[in-house]
Short mmCIF file of C-alpha atoms in Angstrom, two decimals:
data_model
loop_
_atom_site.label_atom_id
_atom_site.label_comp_id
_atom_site.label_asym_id
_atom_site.label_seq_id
_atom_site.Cartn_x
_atom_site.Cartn_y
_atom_site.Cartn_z
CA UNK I 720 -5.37 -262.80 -73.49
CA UNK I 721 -2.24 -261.56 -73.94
CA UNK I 722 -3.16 -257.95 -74.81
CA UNK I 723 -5.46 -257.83 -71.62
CA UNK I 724 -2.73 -258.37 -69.42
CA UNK I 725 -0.93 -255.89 -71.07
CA UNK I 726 -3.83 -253.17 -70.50
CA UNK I 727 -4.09 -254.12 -67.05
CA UNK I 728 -0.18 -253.87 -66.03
CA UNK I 729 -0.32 -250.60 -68.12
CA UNK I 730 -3.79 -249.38 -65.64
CA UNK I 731 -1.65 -250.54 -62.35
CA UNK I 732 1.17 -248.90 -63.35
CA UNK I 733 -0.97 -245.65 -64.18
CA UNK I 734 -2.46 -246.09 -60.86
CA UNK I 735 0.77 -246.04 -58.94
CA UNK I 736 2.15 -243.59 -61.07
CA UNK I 737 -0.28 -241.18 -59.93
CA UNK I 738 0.03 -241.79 -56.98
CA UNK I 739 3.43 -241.26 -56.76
CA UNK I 740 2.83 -237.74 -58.73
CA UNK I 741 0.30 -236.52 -56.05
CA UNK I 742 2.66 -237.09 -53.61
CA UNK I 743 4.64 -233.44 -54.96
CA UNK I 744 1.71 -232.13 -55.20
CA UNK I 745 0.03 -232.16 -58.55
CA UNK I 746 -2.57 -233.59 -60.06
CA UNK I 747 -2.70 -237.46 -60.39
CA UNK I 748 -3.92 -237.46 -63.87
CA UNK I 749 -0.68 -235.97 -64.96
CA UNK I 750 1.12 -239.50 -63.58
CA UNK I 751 -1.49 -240.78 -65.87
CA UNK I 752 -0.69 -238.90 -68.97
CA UNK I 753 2.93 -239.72 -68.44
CA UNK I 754 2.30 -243.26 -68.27
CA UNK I 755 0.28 -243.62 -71.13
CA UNK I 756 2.79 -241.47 -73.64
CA UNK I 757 5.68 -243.71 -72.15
CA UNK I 758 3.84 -247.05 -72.11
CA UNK I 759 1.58 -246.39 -75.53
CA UNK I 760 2.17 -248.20 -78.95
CA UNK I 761 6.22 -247.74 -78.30
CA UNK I 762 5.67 -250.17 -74.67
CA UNK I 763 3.29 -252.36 -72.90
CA UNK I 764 0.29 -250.95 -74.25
CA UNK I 765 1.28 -251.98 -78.08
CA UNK I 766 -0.78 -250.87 -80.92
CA UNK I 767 -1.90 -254.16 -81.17
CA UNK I 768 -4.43 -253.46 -78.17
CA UNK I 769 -5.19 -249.96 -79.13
CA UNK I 770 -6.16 -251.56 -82.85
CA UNK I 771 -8.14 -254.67 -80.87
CA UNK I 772 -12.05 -254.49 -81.33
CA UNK I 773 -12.78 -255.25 -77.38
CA UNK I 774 -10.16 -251.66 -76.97
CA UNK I 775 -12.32 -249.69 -79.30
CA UNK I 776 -15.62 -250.45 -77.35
CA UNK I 777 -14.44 -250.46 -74.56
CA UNK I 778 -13.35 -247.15 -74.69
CA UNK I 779 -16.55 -245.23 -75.90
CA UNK I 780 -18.32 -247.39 -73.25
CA UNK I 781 -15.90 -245.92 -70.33
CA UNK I 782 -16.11 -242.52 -72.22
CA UNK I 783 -19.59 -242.25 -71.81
CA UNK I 784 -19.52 -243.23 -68.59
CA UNK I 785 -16.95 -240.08 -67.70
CA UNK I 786 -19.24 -238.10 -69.15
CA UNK I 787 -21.43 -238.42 -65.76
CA UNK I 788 -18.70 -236.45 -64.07
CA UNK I 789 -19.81 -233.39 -66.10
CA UNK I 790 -23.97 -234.12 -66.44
CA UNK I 791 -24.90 -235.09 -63.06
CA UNK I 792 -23.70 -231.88 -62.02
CA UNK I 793 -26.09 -230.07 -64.28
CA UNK I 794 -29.33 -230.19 -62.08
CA UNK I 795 -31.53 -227.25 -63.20
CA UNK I 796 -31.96 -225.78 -59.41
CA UNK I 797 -28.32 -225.68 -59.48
CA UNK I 798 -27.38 -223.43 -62.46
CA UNK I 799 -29.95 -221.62 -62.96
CA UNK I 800 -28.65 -218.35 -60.69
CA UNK I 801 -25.71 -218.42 -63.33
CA UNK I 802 -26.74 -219.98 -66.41
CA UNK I 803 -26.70 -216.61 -68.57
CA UNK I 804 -23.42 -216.02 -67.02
CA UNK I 805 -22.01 -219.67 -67.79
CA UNK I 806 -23.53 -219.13 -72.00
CA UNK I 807 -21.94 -215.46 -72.28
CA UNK I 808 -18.91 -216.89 -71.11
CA UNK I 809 -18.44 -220.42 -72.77
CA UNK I 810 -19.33 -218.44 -76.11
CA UNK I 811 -16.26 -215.88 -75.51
CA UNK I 812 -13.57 -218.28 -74.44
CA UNK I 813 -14.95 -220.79 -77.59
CA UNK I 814 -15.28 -218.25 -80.28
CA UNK I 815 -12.46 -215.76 -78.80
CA UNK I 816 -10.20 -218.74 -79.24
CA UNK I 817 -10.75 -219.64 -82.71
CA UNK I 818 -10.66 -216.14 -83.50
CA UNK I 819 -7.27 -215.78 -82.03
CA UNK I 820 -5.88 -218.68 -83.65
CA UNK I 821 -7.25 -218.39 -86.61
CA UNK I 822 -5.78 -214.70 -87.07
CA UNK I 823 -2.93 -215.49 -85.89
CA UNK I 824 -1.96 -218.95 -88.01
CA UNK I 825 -3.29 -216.71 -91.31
CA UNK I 826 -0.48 -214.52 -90.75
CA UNK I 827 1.83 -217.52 -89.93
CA UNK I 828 0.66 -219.60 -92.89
CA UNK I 829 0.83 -216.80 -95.29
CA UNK I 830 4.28 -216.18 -94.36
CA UNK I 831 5.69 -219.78 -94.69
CA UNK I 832 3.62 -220.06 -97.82
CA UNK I 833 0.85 -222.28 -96.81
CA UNK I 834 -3.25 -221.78 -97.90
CA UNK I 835 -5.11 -219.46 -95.68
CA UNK I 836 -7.83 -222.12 -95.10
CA UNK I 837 -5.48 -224.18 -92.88
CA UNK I 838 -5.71 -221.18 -89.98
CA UNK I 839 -9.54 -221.70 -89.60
CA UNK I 840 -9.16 -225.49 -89.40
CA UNK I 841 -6.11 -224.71 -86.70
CA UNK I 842 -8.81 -222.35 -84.99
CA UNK I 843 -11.44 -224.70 -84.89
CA UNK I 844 -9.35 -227.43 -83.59
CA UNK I 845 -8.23 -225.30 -80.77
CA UNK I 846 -11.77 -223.67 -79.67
CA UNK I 847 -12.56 -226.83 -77.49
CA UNK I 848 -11.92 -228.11 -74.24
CA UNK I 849 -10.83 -231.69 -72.75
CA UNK I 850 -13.12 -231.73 -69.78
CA UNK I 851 -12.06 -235.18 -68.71
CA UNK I 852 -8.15 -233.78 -67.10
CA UNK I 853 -9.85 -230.51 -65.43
CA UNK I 854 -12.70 -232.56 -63.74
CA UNK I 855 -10.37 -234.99 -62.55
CA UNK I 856 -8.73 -232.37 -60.96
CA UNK I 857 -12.16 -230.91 -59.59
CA UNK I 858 -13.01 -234.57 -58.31
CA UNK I 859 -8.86 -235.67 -56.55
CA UNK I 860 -8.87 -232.28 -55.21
CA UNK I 861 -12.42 -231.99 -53.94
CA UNK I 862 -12.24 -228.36 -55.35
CA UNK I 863 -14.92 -226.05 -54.45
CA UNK I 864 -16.09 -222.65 -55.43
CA UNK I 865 -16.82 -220.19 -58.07
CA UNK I 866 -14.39 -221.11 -60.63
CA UNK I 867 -15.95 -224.71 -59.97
CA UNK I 868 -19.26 -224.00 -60.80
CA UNK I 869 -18.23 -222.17 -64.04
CA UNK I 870 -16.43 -224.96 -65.05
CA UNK I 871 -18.40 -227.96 -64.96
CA UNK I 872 -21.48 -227.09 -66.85
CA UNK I 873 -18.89 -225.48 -69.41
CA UNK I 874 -17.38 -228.30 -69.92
CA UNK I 875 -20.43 -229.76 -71.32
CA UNK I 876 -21.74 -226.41 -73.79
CA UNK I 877 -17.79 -225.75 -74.73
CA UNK I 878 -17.65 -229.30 -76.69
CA UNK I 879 -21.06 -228.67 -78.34
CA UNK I 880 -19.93 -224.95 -79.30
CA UNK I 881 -16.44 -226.95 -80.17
CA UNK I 882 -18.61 -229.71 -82.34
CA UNK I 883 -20.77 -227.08 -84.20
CA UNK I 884 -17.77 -224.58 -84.79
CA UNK I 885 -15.13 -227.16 -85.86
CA UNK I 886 -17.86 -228.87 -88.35
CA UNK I 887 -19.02 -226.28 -89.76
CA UNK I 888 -15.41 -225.03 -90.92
CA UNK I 889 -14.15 -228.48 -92.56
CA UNK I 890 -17.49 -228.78 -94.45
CA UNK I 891 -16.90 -225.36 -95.94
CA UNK I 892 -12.73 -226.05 -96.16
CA UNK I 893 -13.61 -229.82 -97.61
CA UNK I 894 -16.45 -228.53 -100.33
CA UNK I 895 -14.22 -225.57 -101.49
CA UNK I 896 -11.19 -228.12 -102.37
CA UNK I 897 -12.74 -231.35 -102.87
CA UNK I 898 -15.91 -233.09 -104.36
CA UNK I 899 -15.19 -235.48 -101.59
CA UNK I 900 -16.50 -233.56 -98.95
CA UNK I 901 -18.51 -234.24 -95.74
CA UNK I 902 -22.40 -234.46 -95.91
CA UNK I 903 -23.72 -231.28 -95.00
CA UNK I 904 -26.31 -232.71 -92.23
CA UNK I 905 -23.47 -234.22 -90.51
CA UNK I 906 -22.85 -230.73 -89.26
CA UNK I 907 -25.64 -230.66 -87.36
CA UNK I 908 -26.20 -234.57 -86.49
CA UNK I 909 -23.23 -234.72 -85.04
CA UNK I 910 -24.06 -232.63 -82.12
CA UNK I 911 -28.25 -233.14 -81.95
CA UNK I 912 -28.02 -237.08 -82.24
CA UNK I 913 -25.63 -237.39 -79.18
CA UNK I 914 -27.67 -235.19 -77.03
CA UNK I 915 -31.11 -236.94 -78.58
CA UNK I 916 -29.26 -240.41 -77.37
CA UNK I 917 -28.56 -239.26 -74.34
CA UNK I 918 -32.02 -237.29 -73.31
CA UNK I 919 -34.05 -240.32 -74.19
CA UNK I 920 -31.78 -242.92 -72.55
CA UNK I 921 -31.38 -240.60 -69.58
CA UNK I 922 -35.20 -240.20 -69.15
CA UNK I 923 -35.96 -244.46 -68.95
CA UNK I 924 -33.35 -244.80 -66.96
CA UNK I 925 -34.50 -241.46 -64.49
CA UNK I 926 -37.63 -243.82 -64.16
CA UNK I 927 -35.84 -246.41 -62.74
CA UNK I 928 -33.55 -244.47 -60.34
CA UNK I 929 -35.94 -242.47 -59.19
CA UNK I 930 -37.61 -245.48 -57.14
CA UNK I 931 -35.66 -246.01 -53.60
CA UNK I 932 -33.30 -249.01 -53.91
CA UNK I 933 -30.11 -250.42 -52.46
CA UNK I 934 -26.33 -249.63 -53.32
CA UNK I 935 -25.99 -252.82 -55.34
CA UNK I 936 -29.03 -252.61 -57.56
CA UNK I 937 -28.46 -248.55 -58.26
CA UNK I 938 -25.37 -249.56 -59.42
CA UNK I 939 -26.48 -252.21 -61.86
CA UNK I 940 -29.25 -250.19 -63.32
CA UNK I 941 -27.01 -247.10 -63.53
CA UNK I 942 -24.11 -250.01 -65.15
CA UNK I 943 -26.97 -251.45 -67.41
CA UNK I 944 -28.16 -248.02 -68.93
CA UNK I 945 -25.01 -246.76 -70.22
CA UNK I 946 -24.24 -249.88 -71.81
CA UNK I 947 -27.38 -249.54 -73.69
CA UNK I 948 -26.40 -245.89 -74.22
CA UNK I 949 -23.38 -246.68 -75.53
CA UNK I 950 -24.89 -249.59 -77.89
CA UNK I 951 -27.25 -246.68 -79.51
CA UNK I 952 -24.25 -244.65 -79.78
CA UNK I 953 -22.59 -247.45 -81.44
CA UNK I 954 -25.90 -248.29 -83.69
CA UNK I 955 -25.21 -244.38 -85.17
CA UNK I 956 -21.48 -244.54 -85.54
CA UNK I 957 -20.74 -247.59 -87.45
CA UNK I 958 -24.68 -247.76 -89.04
CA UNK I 959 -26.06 -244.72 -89.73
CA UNK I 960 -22.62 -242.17 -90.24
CA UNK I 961 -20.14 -242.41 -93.03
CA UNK I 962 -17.53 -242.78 -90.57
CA UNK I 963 -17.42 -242.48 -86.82
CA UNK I 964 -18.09 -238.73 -85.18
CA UNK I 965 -19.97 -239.08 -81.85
CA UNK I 966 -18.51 -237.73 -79.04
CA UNK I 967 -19.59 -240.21 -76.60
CA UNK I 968 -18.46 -238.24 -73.31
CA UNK I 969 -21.11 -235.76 -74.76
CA UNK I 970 -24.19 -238.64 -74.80
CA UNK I 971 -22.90 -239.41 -71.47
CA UNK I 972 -23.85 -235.79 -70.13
CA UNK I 973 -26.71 -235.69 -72.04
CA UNK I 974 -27.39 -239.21 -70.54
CA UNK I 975 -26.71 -238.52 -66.63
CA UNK I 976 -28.34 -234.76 -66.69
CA UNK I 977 -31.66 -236.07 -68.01
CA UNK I 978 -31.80 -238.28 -65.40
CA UNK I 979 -30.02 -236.08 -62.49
CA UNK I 980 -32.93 -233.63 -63.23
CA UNK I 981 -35.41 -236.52 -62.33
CA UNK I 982 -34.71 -237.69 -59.10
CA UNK I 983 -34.34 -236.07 -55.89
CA UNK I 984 -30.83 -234.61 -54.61
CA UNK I 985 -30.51 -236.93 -51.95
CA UNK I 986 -31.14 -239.85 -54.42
CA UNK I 987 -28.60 -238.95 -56.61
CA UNK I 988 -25.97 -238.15 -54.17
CA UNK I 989 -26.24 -241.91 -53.14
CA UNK I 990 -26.09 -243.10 -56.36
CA UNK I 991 -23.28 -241.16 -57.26
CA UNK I 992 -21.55 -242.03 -54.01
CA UNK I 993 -22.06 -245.82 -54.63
CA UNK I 994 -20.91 -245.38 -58.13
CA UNK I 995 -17.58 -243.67 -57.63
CA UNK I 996 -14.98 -246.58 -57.60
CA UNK I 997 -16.28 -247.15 -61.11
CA UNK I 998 -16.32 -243.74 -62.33
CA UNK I 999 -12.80 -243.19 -60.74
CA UNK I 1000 -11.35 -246.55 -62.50
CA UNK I 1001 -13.51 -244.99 -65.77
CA UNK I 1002 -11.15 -242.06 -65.53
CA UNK I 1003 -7.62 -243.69 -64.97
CA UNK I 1004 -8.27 -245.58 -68.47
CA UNK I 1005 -10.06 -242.64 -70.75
CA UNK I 1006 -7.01 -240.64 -69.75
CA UNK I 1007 -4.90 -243.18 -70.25
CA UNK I 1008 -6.00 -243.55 -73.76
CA UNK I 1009 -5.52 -240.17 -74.05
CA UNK I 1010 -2.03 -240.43 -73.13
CA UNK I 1011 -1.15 -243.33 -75.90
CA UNK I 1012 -1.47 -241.73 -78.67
CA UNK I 1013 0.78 -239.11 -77.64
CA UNK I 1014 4.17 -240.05 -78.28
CA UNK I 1015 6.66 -237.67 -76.62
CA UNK I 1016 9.57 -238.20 -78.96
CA UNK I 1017 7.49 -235.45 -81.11
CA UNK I 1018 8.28 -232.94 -78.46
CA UNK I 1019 11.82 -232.70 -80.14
CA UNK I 1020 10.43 -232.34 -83.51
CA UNK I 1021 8.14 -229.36 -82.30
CA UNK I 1022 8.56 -226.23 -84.78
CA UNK I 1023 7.92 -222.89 -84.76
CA UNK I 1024 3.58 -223.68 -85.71
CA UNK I 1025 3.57 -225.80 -82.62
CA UNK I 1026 5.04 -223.42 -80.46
CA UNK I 1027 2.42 -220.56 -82.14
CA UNK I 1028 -0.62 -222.93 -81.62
CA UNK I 1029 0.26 -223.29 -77.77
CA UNK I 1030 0.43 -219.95 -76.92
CA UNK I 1031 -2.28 -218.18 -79.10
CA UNK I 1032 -4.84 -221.18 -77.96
CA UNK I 1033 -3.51 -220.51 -74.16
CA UNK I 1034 -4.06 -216.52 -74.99
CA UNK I 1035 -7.79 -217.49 -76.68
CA UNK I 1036 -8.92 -219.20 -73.82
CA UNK I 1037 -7.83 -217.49 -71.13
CA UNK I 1038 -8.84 -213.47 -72.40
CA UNK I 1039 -11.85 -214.93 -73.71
CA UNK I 1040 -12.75 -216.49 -69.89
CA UNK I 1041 -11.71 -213.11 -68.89
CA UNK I 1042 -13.92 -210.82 -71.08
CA UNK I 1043 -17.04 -212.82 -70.62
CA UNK I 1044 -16.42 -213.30 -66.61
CA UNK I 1045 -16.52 -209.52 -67.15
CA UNK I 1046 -19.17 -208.44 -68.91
CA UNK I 1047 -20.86 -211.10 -66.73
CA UNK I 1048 -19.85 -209.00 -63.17
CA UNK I 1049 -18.94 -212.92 -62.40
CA UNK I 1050 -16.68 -213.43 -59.27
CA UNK I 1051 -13.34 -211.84 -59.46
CA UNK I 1052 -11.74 -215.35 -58.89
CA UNK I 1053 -13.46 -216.51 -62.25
CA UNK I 1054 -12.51 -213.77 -64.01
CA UNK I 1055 -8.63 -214.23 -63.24
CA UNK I 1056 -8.34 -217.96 -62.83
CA UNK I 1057 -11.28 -220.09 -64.84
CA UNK I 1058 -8.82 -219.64 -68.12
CA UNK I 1059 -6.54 -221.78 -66.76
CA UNK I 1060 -8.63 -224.55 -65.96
CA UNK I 1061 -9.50 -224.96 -69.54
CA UNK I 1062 -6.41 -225.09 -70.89
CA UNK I 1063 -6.61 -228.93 -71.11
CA UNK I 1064 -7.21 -230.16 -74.68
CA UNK I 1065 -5.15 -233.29 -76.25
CA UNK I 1066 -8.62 -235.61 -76.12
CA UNK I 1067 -10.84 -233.51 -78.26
CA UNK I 1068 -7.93 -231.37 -80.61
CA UNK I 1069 -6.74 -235.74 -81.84
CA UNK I 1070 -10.41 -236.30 -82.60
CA UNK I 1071 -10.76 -233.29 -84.63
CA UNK I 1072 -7.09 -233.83 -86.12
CA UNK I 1073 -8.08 -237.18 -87.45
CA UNK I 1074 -10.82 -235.92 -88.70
CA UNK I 1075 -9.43 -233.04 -90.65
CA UNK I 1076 -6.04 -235.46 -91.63
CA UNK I 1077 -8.64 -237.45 -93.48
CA UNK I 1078 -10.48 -234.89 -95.70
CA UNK I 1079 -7.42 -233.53 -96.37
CA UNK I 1080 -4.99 -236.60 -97.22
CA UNK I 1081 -6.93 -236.74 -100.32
CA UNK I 1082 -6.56 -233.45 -101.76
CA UNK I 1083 -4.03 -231.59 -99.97
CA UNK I 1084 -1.55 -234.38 -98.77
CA UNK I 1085 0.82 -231.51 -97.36
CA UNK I 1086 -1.50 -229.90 -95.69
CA UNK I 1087 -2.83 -232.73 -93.55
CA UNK I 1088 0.94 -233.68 -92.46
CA UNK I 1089 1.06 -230.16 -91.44
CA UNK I 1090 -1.96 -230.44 -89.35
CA UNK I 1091 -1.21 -233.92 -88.25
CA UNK I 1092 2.73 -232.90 -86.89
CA UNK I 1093 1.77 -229.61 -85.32
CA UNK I 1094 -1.43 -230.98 -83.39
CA UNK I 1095 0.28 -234.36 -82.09
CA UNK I 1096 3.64 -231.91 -80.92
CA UNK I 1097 1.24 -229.65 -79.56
CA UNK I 1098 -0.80 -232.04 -77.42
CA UNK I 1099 2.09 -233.83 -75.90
CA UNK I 1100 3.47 -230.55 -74.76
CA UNK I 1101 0.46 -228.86 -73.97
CA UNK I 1102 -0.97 -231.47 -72.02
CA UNK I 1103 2.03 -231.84 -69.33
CA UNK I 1104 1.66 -227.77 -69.06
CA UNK I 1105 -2.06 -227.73 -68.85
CA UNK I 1106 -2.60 -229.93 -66.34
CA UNK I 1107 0.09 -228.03 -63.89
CA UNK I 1108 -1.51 -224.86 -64.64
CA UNK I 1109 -5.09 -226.04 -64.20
CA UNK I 1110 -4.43 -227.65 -61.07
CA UNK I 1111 -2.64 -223.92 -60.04
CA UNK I 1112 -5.49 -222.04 -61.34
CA UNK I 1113 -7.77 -223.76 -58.49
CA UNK I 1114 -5.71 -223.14 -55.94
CA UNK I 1115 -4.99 -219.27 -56.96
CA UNK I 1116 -8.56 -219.19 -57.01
CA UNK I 1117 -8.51 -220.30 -53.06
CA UNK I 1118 -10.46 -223.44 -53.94
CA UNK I 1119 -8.20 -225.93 -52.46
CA UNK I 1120 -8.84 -224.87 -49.16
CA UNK I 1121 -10.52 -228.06 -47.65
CA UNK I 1122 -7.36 -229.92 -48.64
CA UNK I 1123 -4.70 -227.57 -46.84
CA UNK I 1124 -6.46 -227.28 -43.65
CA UNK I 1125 -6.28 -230.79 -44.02
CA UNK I 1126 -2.61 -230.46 -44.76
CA UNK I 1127 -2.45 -227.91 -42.04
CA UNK I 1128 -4.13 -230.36 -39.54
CA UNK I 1129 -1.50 -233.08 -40.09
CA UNK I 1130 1.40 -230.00 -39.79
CA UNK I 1131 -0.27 -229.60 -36.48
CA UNK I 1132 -0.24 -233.31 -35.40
CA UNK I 1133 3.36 -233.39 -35.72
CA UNK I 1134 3.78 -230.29 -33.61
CA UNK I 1135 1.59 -231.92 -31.12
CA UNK I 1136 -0.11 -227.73 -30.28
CA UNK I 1137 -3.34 -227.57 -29.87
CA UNK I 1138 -5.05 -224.35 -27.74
CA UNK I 1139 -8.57 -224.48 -27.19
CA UNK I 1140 -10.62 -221.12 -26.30
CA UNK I 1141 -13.90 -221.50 -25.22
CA UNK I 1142 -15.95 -217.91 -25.44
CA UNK I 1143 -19.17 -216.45 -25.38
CA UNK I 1144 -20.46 -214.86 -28.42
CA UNK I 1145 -19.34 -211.37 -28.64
CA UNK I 1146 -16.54 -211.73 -26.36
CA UNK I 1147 -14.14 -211.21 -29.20
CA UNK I 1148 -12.81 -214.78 -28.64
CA UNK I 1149 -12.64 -215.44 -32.27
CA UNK I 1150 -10.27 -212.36 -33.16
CA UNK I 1151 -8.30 -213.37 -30.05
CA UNK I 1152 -7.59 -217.12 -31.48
CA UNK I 1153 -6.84 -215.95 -34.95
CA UNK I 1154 -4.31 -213.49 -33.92
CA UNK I 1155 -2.80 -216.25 -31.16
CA UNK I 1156 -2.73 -218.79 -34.29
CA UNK I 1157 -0.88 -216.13 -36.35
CA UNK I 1158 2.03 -215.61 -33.34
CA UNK I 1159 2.23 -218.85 -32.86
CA UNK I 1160 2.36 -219.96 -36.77
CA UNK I 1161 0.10 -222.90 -36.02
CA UNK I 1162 -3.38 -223.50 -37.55
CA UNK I 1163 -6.45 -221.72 -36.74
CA UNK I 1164 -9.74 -223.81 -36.68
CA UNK I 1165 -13.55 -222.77 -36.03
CA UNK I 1166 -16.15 -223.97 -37.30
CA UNK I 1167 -14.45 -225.90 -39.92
CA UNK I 1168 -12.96 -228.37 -37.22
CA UNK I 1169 -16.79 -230.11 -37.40
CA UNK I 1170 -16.32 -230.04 -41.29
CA UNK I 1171 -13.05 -232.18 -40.51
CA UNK I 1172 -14.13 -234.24 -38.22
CA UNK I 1173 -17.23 -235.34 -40.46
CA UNK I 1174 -15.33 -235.84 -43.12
CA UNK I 1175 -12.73 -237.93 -41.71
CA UNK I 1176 -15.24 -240.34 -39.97
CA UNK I 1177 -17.82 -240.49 -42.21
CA UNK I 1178 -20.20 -239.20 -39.71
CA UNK I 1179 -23.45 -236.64 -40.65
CA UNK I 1180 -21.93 -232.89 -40.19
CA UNK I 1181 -25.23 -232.41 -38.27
CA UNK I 1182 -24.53 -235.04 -35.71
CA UNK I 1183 -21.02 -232.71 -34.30
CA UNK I 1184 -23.13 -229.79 -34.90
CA UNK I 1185 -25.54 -230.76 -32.19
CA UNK I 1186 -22.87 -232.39 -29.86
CA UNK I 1187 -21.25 -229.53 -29.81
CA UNK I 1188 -24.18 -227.46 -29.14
CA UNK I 1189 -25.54 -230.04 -26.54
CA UNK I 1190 -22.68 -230.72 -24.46
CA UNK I 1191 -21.55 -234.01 -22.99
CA UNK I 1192 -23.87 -235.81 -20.51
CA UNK I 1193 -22.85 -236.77 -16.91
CA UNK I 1194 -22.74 -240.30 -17.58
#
C-alpha cells in the first residue's frame, strides 16, 4: 500500500512539475523527466516499487497503450501521398546513424584500447528513436505540419529498423565471443511477433469499434482490448522468450493502426477524443519511468565516450533526416528541422543497454561496464537537451503557430485593440489590415479568428463559418 502511495505522490508531483515547466515555455514532459531522475530509486519512487510485480505490468500495459499515440495516426488514406518519402527517409536517419557512430567509436575505441566490436553495439544502440517525448510534444503543443507528418509514422518504422539493426549486431557480437549467445530466431521474432500481436488484436477489436456506440462503452472496449493485448504480449515475454524483448509501445501501434484502418475517420476521432484523459495520464507515467532510471549524479561522471556518443548520434540523426528529406524533394521545413525532433532516445538506448550489459557481463565484464556507464551518462544528459531542441525544432519549422496566435490573442486582450475592417473581395482590404497590424505591432487575424473561436468553445468550425457568411437576423 505503501509503495502505491508513493507512485501516486511521485505522478502528482510530475504533474505539477510540468506544469510549472510549460509555464517558460518548454515542453511539459521535460518537468516530467526531471521529476522522475530526482524522485527515482534515490527518493519517493524507491526501487522497491520499480522492483514490485504490479510496477512491472503495469508499465508494459500503459506502454502499449502510448503506443496509440503513434498507430492511430497511421490510417492508410493518410500516408499514402508520402509513404515512399517517410521509408527513404527513416532508413537514412536509422542506418546513417549507426554508421556514424559506429565509425566514429572504432576510432575512439581503438585509441583507448578497447575491441572494435563495442562501436557497432554503440551504433546500434544509438540508431533508434524514443517516440514517446517527441509525440508528447506533438500532442501539448497541438503541432501541425510537415515535419509532423514525417514524424509520427517514423516513429513507428524507426523502432522496427532500430529492433532489426540492433539484434542483428549483438547476435553476431554475442556468437563471435561467447557460446552463450542469443538464439538466432530471436532476431527476427522480436520484431514480427509484436506486430503479429498487435495486427490480430487490432483487427477483433476494429470489429467492435467499428459499430456506433457511446463515449463510455468505446472507452471500455478500447480499455478491455489492450489489456488483452498486453496479456498476449506478456504470454510471449515471460513464456515463450528466454528473457523479456518485446517492445510493447510497438504492439500498441501495431494494435491501434489495425484497427484505425477499420473504422471510419469520424469514428475514430471520437474515440480518440473520449480516450484522451487516459492516454494523457498513460504518458505522464511511461515517461516517468523513463526518468527513474536515470540518475543524474552520472552527469558528473560523464567522460570523454559519453560526450562522443552525444554528438555523433545528434550528427547521425540529424544529416541522415537531411539527406533522405533530400533525395525525397520533401518540404524544406523537413529537411532542416525533422532531425531535431528525433533526437529523443533514453527509453529505447536503456532497453538495448540492458540487453547488451547482459550478453556481455559474462564474457567481457569490462566491456559491459563500459557500455553500461557511457549509455546511462548519455541518456541523462541527452534527454534534458533533446527534449529542448525537439520542442525548438517544431517551432523553427513554423508549426507552433496555432499556439502563438493564441498567445498573440491574449497579448491583445491586455492591450484591449481590436480594429475591425469589413471589405469586399478584391478591395485590397486584406493587405490594408496586415500592413495596419504591422504599424500598430498588434495581431493580425482573418480567417483564423473562426479557427479560434471554435476551438475555444468547443463549437463545429462550420457553425462560425456560416454565421459569418449569413449575417445576424433582425430579431
Amino acid at each position: 500500500m505503501l509503495e502505491i502511495l508513493r507512485f501516486l505522490i511521485t505522478i502528482i508531483i510530475a504533474y505539477l512539475v510540468g506544469k510549472l515547466v510549460s509555464k517558460v515555455k518548454l515542453p511539459s514532459i521535460l518537468g516530467w523527466l526531471i521529476t522522475g531522475m530526482l524522485l527515482g530509486p534515490h527518493a519517493v519512487l524507491s526501487q522497491d516499487v520499480l522492483d514490485s510485480e504490479w510496477y512491472k505490468i503495469l508499465i508494459p500495459i500503459l506502454e502499449c497503450t502510448v503506443g496509440l499515440m503513434i498507430g492511430t495516426e497511421l490510417v492508410w488514406k493518410k500516408i499514402k501521398k508520402s509513404g515512399k518519402s517517410i521509408i527513404i527517409t527513416t532508413l537514412t536517419q536509422s542506418l546513417g546513424t549507426f554508421l556514424v557512430v559506429s565509425f566514429v567509436f572504432a576510432i575512439a575505441l581503438k585509441l583507448a584500447g578497447y575491441p572494435i566490436y563495442l562501436a557497432f553495439i554503440f551504433g546500434g544502440i544509438a540508431l533508434a528513436t524514443a517516440p514517446a517525448p517527441a509525440l508528447s510534444i506533438v500532442r501539448e503543443f497541438k503541432t501541425k505540419g510537415p515535419v509532423t507528418k514525417s514524424l509520427i509514422p517514423m516513429a513507428a518504422l524507426d523502432d522496427i529498423v532500430g529492433c532489426i539493426v540492433f539484434f542483428t549486431t549483438i547476435a553476431i557480437v554475442a556468437g563471435s565471443i561467447s557460446t552463450n549467445n542469443l538464439p538466432p530466431y530471436m532476431i527476427a521474432l522480436v520484431v514480427i511477433v509484436p506486430l503479429i500481436i498487435g495486427v490480430v488484436t487490432g483487427f477483433l477489436a476494429g470489429l467492435v469499434l467499428k459499430k456506433e456506440r457511446g463515449k463510455k462503452a468505446s472507452i471500455l472496449i478500447l480499455l478491455g482490448a489492450i489489456l488483452i493485448t498486453s496479456c498476449v504480449g506478456f504470454v510471449f515475454n515471460y513464456l515463450v522468450f528466454p528473457k523479456p524483448v518485446l517492445n510493447f509501445m510497438l504492439i500498441g501501434m501495431a494494435f491501434s493502426a489495425t484497427f484505425a484502418n477499420m473504422i471510419s475517420e469520424k469514428r475514430l476521432e471520437y474515440i480518440m477524443n473520449a480516450f484522451n484523459p487516459i492516454l494523457g495520464l498513460a504518458i505522464i507515467i511511461v515517461i516517468l519511468n523513463l526518468g527513474s532510471p536515470l540518475d543524474y549524479h552520472l552527469i558528473l561522471g560523464a567522460g570523454m565516450f559519453t560526450v562522443i556518443y552525444i554528438v555523433s548520434r545528434a550528427l547521425g540523426k540529424y544529416f541522415g533526416a537531411y539527406f533522405g528529406a533530400s533525395i525525397t524533394k520533401s518540404p524544406e521545413t523537413v529537411k532542416k528541422y525533422l532531425g531535431f525532433t528525433l533526437l529523443p532516445h533514453s527509453g529505447v538506448s536503456l532497453v538495448f543497454t540492458g540487453i547488451a550489459v547482459s550478453v556481455l557481463m559474462g564474457p567481457a565484464p569490462e566491456s559491459a561496464k563500459l557500455i553500461q556507464g557511457t549509455i546511462a551518462a548519455a541518456a541523462v544528459i541527452n534527454e534534458i537537451i533533446a527534449v529542448i531542441f525537439a520542442k525548438k525544432g517544431f517551432e523553427w519549422a513554423g508549426e507552433l503557430e496555432n499556439q502563438e496566435i493564441l498567445e498573440d490573442k491574449q497579448e491583445n486582450n491586455k492591450n484591449n485593440i481590436i480594429i475591425t475592417i469589413s471589405r469586399q473581395y478584391g478591395s485590397g482590404g486584406h493587405e490594408i489590415g496586415k500592413k495596419l497590424a504591422k504599424k500598430l505591432e498588434i495581431p493580425f487575424y482573418d480567417h483564423n479568428l473562426i479557427y479560434l473561436a471554435a476551438k475555444e468553445s468547443s463549437l463545429d468550425k462550420e457553425l462560425f463559418e456560416n454565421f459569418e457568411k449569413s449575417g445576424v437576423g433582425t430579431i
